[in-house]
Coordinates of C-alpha atoms in Angstrom, one line a residue:
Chain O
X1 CA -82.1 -24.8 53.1
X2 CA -82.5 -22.1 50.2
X3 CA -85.2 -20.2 50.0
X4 CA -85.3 -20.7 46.5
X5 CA -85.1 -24.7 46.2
X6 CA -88.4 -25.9 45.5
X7 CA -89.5 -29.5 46.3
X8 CA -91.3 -30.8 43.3
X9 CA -93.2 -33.4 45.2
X10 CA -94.8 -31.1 47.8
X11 CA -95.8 -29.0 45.0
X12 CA -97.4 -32.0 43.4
X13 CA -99.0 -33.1 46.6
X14 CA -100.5 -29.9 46.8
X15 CA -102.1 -30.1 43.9
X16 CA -99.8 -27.4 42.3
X17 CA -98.3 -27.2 38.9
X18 CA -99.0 -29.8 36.0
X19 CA -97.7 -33.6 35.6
X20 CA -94.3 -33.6 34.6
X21 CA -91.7 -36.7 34.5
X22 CA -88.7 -36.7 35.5
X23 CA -85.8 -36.2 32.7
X24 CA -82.1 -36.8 32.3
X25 CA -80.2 -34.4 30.4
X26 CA -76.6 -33.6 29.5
X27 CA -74.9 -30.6 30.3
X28 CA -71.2 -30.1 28.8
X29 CA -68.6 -31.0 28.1
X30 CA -68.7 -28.1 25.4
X31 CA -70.8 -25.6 27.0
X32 CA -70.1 -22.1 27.1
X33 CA -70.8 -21.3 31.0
X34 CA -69.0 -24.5 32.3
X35 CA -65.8 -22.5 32.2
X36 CA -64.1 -25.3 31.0
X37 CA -64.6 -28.3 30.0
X38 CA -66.5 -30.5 32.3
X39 CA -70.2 -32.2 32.5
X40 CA -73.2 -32.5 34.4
X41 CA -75.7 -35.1 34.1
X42 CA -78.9 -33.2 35.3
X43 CA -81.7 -35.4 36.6
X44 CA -84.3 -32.6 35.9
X45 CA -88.5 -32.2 37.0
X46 CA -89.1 -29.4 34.3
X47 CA -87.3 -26.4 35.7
X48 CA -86.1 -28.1 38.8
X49 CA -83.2 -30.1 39.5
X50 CA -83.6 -32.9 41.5
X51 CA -79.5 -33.7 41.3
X52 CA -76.8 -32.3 38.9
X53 CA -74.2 -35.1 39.1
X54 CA -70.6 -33.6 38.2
X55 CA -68.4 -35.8 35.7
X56 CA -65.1 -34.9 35.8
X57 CA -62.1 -35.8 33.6
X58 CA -62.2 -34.2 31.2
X59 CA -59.4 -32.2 31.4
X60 CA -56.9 -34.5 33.2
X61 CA -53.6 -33.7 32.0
X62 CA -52.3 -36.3 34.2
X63 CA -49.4 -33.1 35.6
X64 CA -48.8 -35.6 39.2
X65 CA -47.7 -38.0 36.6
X66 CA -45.3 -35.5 34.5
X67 CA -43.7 -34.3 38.1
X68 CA -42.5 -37.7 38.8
X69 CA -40.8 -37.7 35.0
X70 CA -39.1 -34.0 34.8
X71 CA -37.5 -33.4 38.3
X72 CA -38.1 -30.2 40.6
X73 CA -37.4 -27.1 38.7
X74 CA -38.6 -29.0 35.4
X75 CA -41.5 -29.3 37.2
X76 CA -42.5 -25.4 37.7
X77 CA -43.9 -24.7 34.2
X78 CA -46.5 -27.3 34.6
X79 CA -47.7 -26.2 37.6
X80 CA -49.0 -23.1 35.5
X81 CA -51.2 -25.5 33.9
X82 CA -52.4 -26.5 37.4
X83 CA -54.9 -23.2 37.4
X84 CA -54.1 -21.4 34.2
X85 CA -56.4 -18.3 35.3
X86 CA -54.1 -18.1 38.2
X87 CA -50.8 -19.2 38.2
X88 CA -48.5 -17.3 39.6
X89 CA -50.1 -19.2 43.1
X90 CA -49.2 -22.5 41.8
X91 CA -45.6 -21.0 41.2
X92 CA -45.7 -20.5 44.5
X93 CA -47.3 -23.6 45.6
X94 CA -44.8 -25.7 44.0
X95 CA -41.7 -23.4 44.9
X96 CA -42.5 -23.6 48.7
X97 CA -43.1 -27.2 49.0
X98 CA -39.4 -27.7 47.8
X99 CA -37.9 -24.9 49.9
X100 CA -39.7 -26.6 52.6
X101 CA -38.4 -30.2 51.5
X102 CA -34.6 -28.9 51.2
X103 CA -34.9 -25.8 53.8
X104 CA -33.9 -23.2 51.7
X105 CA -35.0 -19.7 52.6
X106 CA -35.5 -17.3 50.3
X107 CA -34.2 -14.1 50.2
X108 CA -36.7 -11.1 51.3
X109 CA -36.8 -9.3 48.1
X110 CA -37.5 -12.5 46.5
X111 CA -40.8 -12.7 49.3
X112 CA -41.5 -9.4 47.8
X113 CA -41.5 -10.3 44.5
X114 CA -43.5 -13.1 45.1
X115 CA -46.3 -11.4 46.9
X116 CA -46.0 -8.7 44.3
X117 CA -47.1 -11.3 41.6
X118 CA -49.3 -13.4 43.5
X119 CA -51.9 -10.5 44.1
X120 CA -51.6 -8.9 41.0
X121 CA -52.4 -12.8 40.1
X122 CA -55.2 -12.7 42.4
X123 CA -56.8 -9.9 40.7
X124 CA -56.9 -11.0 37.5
X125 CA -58.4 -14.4 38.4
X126 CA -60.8 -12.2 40.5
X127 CA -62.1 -10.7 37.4
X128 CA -62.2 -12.8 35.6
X129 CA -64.5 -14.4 38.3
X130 CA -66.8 -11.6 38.7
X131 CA -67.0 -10.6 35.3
X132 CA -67.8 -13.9 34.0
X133 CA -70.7 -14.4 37.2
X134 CA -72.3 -11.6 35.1
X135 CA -71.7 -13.0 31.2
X136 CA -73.2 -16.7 32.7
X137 CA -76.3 -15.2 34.3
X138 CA -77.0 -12.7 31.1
X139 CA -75.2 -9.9 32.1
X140 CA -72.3 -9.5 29.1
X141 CA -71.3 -6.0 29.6
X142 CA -69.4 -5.8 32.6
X143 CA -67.8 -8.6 31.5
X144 CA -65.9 -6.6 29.1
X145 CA -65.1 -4.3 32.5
X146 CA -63.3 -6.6 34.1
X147 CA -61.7 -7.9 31.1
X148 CA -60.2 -4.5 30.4
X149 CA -58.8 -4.6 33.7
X150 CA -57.4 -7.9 33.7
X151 CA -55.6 -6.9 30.3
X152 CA -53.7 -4.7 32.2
X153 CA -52.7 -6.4 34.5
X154 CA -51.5 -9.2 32.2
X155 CA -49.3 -6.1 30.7
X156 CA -47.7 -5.6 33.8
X157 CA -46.9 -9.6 34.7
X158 CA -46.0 -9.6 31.1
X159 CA -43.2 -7.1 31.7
X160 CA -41.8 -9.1 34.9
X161 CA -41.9 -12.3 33.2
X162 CA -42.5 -12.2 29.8
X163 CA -46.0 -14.1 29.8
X164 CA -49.1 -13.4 30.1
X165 CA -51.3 -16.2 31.5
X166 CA -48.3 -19.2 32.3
X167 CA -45.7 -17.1 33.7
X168 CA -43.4 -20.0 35.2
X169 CA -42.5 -17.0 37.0
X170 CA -41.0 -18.5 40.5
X171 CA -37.9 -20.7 41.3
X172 CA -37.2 -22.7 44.0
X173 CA -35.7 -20.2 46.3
X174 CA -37.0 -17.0 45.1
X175 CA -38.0 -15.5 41.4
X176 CA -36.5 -16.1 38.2
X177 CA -36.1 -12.2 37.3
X178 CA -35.9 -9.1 39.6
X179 CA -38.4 -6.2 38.9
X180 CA -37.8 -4.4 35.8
X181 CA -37.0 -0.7 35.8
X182 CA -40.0 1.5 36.7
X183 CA -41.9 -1.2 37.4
X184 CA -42.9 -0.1 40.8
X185 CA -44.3 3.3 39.6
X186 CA -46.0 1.9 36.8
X187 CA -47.7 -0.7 39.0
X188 CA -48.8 2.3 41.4
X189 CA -50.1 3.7 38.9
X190 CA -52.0 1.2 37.6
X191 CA -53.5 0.6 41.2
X192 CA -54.6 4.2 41.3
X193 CA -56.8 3.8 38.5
X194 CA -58.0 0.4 39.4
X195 CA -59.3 0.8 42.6
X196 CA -61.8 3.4 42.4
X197 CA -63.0 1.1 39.0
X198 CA -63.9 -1.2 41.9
X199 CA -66.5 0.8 42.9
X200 CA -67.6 1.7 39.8
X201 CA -68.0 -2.2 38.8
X202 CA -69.8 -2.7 42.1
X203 CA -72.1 0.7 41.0
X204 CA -72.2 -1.3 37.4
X205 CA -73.6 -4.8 38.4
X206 CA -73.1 -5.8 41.7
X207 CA -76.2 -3.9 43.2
X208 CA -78.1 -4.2 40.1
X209 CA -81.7 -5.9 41.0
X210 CA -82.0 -8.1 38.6
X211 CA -78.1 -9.4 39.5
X212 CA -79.2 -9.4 43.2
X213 CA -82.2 -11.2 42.8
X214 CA -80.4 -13.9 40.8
X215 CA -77.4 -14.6 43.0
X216 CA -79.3 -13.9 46.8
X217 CA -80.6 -16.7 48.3
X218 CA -79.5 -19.3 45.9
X219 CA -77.1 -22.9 46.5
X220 CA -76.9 -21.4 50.5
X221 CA -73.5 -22.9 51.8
X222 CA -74.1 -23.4 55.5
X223 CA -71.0 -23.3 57.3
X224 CA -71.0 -26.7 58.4
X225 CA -71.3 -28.1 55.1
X226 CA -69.0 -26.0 53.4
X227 CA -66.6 -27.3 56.1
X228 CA -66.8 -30.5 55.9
X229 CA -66.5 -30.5 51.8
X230 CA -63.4 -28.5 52.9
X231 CA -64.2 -25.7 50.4
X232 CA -61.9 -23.3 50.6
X233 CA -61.2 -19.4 50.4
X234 CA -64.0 -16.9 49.0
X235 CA -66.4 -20.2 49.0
X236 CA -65.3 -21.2 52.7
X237 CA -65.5 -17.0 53.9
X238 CA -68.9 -16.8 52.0
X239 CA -70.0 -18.8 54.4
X240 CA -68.8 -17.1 57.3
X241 CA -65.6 -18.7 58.1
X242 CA -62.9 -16.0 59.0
X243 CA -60.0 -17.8 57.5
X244 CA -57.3 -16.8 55.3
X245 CA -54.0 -19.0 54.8
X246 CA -52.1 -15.7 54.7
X247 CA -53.6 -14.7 57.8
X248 CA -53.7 -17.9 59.8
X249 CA -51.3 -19.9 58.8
X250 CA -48.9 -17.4 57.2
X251 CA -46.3 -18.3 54.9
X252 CA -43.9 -15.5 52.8
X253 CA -44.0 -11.9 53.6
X254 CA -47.7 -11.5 54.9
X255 CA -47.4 -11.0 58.4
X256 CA -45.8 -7.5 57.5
X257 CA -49.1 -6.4 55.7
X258 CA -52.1 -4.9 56.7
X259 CA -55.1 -6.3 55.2
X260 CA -58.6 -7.4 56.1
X261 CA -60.6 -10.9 55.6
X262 CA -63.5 -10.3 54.0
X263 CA -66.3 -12.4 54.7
X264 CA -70.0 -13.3 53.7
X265 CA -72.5 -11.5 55.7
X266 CA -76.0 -12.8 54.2
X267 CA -76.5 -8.8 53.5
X268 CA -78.5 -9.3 50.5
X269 CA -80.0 -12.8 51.7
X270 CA -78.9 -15.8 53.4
X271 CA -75.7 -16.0 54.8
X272 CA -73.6 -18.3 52.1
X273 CA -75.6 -17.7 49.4
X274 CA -74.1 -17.1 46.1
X275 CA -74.3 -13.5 46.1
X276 CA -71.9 -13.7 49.2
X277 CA -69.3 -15.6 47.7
X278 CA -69.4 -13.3 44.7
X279 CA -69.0 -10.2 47.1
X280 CA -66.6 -11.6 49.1
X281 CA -64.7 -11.6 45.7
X282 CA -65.2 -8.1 45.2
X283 CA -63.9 -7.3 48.3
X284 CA -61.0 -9.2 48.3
X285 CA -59.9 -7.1 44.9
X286 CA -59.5 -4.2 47.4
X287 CA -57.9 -6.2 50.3
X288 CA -55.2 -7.3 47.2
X289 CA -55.0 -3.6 46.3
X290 CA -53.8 -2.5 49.9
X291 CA -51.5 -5.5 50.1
X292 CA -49.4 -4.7 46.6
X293 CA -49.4 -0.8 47.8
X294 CA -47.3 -1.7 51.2
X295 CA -45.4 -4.3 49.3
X296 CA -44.6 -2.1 46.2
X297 CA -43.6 0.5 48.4
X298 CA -41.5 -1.3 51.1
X299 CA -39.6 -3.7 48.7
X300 CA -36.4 -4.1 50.3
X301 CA -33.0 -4.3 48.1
X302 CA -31.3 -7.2 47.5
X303 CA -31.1 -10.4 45.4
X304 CA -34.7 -12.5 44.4
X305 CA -33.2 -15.7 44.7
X306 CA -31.2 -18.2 46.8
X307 CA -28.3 -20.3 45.1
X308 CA -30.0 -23.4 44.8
X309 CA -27.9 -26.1 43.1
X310 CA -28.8 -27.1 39.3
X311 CA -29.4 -30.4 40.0
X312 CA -32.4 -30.0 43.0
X313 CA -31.9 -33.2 45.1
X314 CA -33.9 -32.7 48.6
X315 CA -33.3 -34.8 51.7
X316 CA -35.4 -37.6 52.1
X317 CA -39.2 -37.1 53.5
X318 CA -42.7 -35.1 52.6
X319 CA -43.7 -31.8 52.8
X320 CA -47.1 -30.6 52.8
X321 CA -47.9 -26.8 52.1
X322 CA -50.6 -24.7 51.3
X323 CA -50.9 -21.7 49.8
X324 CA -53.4 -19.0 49.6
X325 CA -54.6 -19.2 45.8
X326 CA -57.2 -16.9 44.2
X327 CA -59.2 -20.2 44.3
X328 CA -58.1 -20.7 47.8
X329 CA -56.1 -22.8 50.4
X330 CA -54.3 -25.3 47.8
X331 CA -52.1 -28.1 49.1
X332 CA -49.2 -29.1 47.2
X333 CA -47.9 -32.5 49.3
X334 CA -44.6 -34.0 47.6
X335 CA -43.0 -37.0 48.7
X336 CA -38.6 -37.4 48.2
X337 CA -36.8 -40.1 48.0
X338 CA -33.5 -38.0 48.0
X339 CA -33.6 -38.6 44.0
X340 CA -33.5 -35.8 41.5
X341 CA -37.1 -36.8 40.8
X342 CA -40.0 -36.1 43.4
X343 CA -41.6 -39.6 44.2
X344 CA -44.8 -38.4 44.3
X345 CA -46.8 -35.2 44.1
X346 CA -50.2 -34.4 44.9
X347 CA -52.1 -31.3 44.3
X348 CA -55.4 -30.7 46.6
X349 CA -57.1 -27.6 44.7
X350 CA -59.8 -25.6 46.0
X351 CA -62.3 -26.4 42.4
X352 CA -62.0 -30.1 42.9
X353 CA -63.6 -29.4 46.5
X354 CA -66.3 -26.7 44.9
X355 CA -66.9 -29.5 42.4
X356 CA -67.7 -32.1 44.9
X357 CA -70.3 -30.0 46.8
X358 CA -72.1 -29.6 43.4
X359 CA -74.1 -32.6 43.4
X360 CA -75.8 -32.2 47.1
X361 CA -76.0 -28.6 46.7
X362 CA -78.0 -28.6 43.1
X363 CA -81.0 -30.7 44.7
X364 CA -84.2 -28.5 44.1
X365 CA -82.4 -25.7 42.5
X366 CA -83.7 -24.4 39.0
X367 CA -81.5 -24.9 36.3
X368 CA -80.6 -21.7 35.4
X369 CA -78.9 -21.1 38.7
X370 CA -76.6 -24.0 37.9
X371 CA -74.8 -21.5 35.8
X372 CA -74.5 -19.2 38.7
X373 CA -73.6 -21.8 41.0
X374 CA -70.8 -23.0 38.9
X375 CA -70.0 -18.8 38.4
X376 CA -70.3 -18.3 41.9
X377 CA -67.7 -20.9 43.1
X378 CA -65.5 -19.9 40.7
X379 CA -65.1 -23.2 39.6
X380 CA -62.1 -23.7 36.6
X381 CA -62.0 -26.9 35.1
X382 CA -58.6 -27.6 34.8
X383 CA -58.0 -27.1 38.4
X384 CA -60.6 -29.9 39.2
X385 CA -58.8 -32.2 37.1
X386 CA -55.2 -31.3 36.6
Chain B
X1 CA -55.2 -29.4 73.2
X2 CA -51.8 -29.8 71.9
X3 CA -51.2 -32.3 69.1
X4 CA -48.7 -34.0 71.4
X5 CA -51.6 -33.8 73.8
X6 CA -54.1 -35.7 71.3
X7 CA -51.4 -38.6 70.1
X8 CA -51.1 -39.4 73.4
X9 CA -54.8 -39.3 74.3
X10 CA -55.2 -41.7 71.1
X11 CA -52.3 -44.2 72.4
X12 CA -54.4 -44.4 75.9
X13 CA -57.6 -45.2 74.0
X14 CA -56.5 -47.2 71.2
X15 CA -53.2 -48.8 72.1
X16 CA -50.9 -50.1 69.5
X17 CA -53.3 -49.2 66.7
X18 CA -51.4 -46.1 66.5
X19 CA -47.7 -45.7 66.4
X20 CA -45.9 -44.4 69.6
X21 CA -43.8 -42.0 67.3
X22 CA -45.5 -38.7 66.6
X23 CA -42.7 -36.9 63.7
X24 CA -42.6 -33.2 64.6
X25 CA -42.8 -31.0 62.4
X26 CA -45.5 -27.9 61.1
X27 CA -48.1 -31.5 60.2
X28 CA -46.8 -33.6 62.7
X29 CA -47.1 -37.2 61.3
X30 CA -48.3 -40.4 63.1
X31 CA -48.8 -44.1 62.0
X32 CA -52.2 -45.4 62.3
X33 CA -53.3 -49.3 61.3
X34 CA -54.9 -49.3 58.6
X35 CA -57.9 -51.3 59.0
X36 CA -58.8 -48.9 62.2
X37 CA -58.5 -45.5 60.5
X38 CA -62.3 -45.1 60.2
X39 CA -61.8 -45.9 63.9
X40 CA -59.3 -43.3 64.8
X41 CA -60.7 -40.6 62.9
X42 CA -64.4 -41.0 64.1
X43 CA -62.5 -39.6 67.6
X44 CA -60.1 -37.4 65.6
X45 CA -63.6 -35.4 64.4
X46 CA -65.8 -36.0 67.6
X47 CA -63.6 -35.5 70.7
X48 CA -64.7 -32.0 71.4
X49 CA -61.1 -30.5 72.3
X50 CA -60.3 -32.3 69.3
X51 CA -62.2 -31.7 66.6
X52 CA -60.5 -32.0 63.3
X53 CA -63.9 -30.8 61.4
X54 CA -61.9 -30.9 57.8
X55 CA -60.3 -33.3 55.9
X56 CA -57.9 -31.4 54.1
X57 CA -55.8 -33.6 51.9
X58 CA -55.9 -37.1 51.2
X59 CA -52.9 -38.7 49.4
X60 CA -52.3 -42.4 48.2
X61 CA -48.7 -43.6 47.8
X62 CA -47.0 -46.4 46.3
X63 CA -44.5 -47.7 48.0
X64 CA -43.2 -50.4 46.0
X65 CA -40.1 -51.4 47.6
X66 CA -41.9 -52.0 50.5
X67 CA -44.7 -53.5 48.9
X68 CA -47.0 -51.5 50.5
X69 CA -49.4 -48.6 49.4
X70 CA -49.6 -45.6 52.4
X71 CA -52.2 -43.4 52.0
X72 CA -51.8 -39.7 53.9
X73 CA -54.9 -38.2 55.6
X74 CA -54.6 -34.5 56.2
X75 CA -56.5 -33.4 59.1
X76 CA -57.3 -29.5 60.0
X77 CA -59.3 -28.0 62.6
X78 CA -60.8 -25.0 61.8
X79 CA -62.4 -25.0 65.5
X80 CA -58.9 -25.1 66.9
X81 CA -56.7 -24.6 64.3
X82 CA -54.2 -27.6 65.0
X83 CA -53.1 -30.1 62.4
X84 CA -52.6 -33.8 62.1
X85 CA -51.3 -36.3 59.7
X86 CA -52.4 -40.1 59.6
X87 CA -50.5 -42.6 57.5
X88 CA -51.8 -45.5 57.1
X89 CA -50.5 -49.0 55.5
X90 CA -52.4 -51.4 53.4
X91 CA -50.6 -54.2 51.3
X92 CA -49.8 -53.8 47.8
X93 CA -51.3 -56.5 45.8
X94 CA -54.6 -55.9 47.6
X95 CA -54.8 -52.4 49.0
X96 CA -58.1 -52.2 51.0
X97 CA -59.3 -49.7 53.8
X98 CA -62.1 -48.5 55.0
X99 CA -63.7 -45.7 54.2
X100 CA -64.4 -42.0 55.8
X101 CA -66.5 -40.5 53.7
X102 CA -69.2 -40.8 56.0
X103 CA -67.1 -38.4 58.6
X104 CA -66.2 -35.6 55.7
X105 CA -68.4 -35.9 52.7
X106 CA -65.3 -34.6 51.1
X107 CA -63.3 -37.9 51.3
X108 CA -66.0 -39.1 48.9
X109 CA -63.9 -37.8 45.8
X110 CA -60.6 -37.8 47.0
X111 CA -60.9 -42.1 47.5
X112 CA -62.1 -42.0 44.5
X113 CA -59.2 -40.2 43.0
X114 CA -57.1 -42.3 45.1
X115 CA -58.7 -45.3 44.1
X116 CA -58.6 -44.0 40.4
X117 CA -54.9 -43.5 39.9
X118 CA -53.1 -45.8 42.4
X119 CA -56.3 -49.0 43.1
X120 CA -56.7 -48.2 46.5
X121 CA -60.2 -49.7 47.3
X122 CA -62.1 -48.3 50.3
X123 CA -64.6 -50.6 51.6
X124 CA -68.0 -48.9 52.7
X125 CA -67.2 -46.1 50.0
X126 CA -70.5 -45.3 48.5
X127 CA -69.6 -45.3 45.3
X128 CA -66.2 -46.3 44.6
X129 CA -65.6 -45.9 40.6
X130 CA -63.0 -43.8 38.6
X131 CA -63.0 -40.3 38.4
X132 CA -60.4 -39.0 36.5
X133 CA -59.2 -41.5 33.7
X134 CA -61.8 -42.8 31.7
X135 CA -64.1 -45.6 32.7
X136 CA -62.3 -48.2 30.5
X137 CA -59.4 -47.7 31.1
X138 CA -57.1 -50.8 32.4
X139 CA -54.5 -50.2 35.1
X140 CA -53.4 -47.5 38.2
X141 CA -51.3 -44.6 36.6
X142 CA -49.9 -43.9 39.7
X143 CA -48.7 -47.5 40.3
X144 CA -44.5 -46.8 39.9
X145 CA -44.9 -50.3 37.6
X146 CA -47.9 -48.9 35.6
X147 CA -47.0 -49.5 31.9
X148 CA -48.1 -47.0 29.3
X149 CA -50.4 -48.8 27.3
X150 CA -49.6 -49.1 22.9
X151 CA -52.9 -47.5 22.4
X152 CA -56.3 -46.2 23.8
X153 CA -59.3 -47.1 21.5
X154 CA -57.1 -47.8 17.7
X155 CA -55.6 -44.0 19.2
X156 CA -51.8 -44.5 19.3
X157 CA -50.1 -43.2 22.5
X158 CA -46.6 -43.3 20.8
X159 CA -45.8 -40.3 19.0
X160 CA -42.6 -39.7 16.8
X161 CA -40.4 -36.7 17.9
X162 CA -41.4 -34.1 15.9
X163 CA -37.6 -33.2 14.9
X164 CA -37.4 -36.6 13.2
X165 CA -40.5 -36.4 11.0

């Protein structure tokens, strides 16, 4: 599979390399590239991993449970704790799986809104992503790049919802505040100085050698396989697969947008390698960009949200919909009994499917490219557990 | 192939094991027994106009009043792009199906999860342990009669409301 696994048996056959014993060691749950807290119990021959079993857990906030206990709107903070580097997408998540339990549509400036936040969302979990692919490999500057970045970006969803990382932003049926005054002009703004900074991050790091040569060729996602683990967004199109929940199965505004699907190509090594998934990232910063210009300058007028009655009681029945989040196609399925309180929620998150794949894709890597593997599919910890 | 197309190729080939009554919708539901739903989705992911190569969701459900457990088996297609949803029955006191990991590795974790917070055991499941709670801990948190325990290891659960301290 990669070109860089190694099979330590066939280099002991051969006669290559010393004696060595095979070792069990503990990775996490403190560790500072686990981006989060989680474990891995390496099975290690020197360098080489022969398996890096994931234990998960550890972060298991139990927020299915809470759902069932604080009713459909009381529900929508929580789901920021869903993916806390992204939440405006769980917002959503949650938001449309009601509207589609009760059939409520929400107004179009309310779409707006929403597709307004969700990519400025995206951009900051983005890079974050990237930046922190660079800090766990040994690369701390850029880091600080796309840090600087995402700070302003938390400015500007701090001035339409007054947070900066749990926003609790969305309603069932639309937003919970309109735009603020000048927002629009400020946010263009912001987008003309970000996108060329793009560039100049990929200039920075992403065609660095030494970056290159750690990322190409390593933990090679087939297509199949990635698949079949259902991994989803950048991990699923770093493997090839052309599919984008706001394309394919569209849901808000996006069918009025122009924007591409980027995908992994194998330009720098295999196709699916982790320097594909981490491109496919960069890419998708400028997709995002195009998207918020059309949507910031074609917002129509109106209100952001449908009257939705206090006390949220949908009909009967089970809803299952999934949402484009910077982590990929998320499923939110809830279950009403025609009660005030949902009667079972389940969210199906794009990390817990990266974690999965972990185990059969460490076998004959090195361990250093653990980090990067866990970088590269942008794994975040609470996500995996929720 | 249409989805009403594949329900009724299954009912030809399988008979009562799956319900006559496909519920519309954007994922169209259908009943399946449960002790054949390694059965039915063997030709769910084979069948070549078929071909649900992912398993997108899988959900376990406690149905007390009915005193059964459903478990929900989200099936995409990325070949064709159509979408299915199996539900599938096992009794309360002793939920047991079979397994499907070995169709989509994926299902490995999510039985486990189901099997972690609601005691849905899959038989044939390589490896069928808990994955979220801790390893010692007693009870299904899902279960709608699951009681809170007093305390975890001498750690109190039971916290006073910080107003009345």
């Amino acid at each position: 599979m990669s070109t860089h696994a190694i099979d330590v048996d066939v280099l002991r056959e051969t006669g290559q390399g010393i004696a060595t014993e095979e070792m069990t060691l503990n990775m996490g749950p403190q560790h500072p590239s686990t981006h989060g807290v989680l474990r891995f119990v390496v099975k290690a021959d020197g360098e080489v991993m022969r398996r890096a079993i994931p234990d998960i857990g550890y972060l298991h906030r139990s927020i299915e449970k809470i759902a069932e206990k604080v009713g459909y709107h009381g529900f929508m903070p929580y789901t920021d704790r869903v993916d806390y580097v992204s939440a405006m997408q769980c917002n959503q998540g949650w938001a449309m799986a009601c509207e589609a339990l009760a059939g409520i549509k929400v107004p179009r400036r309310g779409e707006y809104c929403r597709v307004i936040a969700s990519e400025f969302g995206r951009l900051a979990s983005h890079l974050l992503s990237v930046g922190a692919t660079g800090m766990d490999i040994g690369a701390v500057t850029p880091f600080t790049h796309a840090i600087r970045e995402r700070e302003y970006i938390n400015d500007i969803l701090e001035e339409l919802c007054g947070a900066r990382l749990t926003f609790n932003y969305m309603r069932i049926g639309g937003c919970a505040w309109d735009l603020p005054p000048g927002f629009v002009g400020r946010a263009t703004k912001f987008l003309d100085r970000f996108e060329p900074l793009i560039d100049e991050y990929n200039e920075l790091i992403s065609f660095n050698k030494i970056y290159v040569e750690r990322l190409a060729n390593v933990a090679v996602i087939p297509r199949e396989m990635a698949i079949a683990y259902n991994l989803v967004g950048p991990n699923l199109r770093g493997s090839g697969v052309k599919y984008d929940v706001r394309k394919d199965a569209p849901y808000s505004v996006y069918p009025e947008f122009e924007f591409d699907v980027p995908v992994g190509t194998g330009e720098r090594g295999t196709l699916g390698d982790s320097y594909d998934r981490y491109m496919v990232r960069m890419r998708e910063m400028k997709e995002s960009c195009k998207i918020l210009r059309q949507a910031l300058a074609g917002i129509p007028e109106g209100p952001v949200v449908a009257k939705v009655p206090r006390t949220f009681r949908p009909p009967v029945g089970e809803a299952y919909v999934r949402v484009e989040a910077s982590r990929g196609d998320m499923g939110w399925f809830v279950v009403s009994d025609g009660t005030a309180f949902p009667y079972r929620v389940h969210i199906r998150t794009g990390s817990f499917a990266a974690m999965a794949i972990i185990e059969e894709l460490s076998k004959g890597l090195m361990i250093a490219d653990l980090v990067a593997v866990i970088a590269t599919l942008d794994i975040v910890a609470p996500e995996v557990d929720r | 192939m249409t989805v009403a197309e594949i329900h009724r190729l299954l009912r030809e080939r399988l008979g009562t094991i799956v319900s006559d009554e496909l519920k519309p919708g954007d994922w169209p539901v259908c009943e399946v027994r449960g002790q054949s739903i390694a059965e039915v989705c063997a030709i769910l992911r084979d069948e070549p106009g078929i071909a649900f190569d992912c398993l997108s969701n899988l959900t376990a459900v406690d149905r007390k009043a009915a005193d059964t457990i459903e478990v929900y088996y989200h099936l995409f297609s990325y070949a064709h792009g159509h979408r299915l949803v199996l539900r599938a029955s096992t009794p309360r006191p002793d939920p047991i199906l079979p397994t499907v990991t070995h169709l989509w590795p994926i299902a490995d974790w999510l039985e486990r999860e189901a099997f972690d917070l609601l005691g849905v055991r899959f038989t044939g499941h390589p490896d069928l342990r808990r994955i979220l709670m801790p390893e010692d801990w007693v009870g299904h948190p899902l279960r709608k009669d699951f009681v809170e325990p007093d305390e975890y290891h001498g750690i109190s659960t039971r916290r006073e409301s910080l107003l009345k301290l």
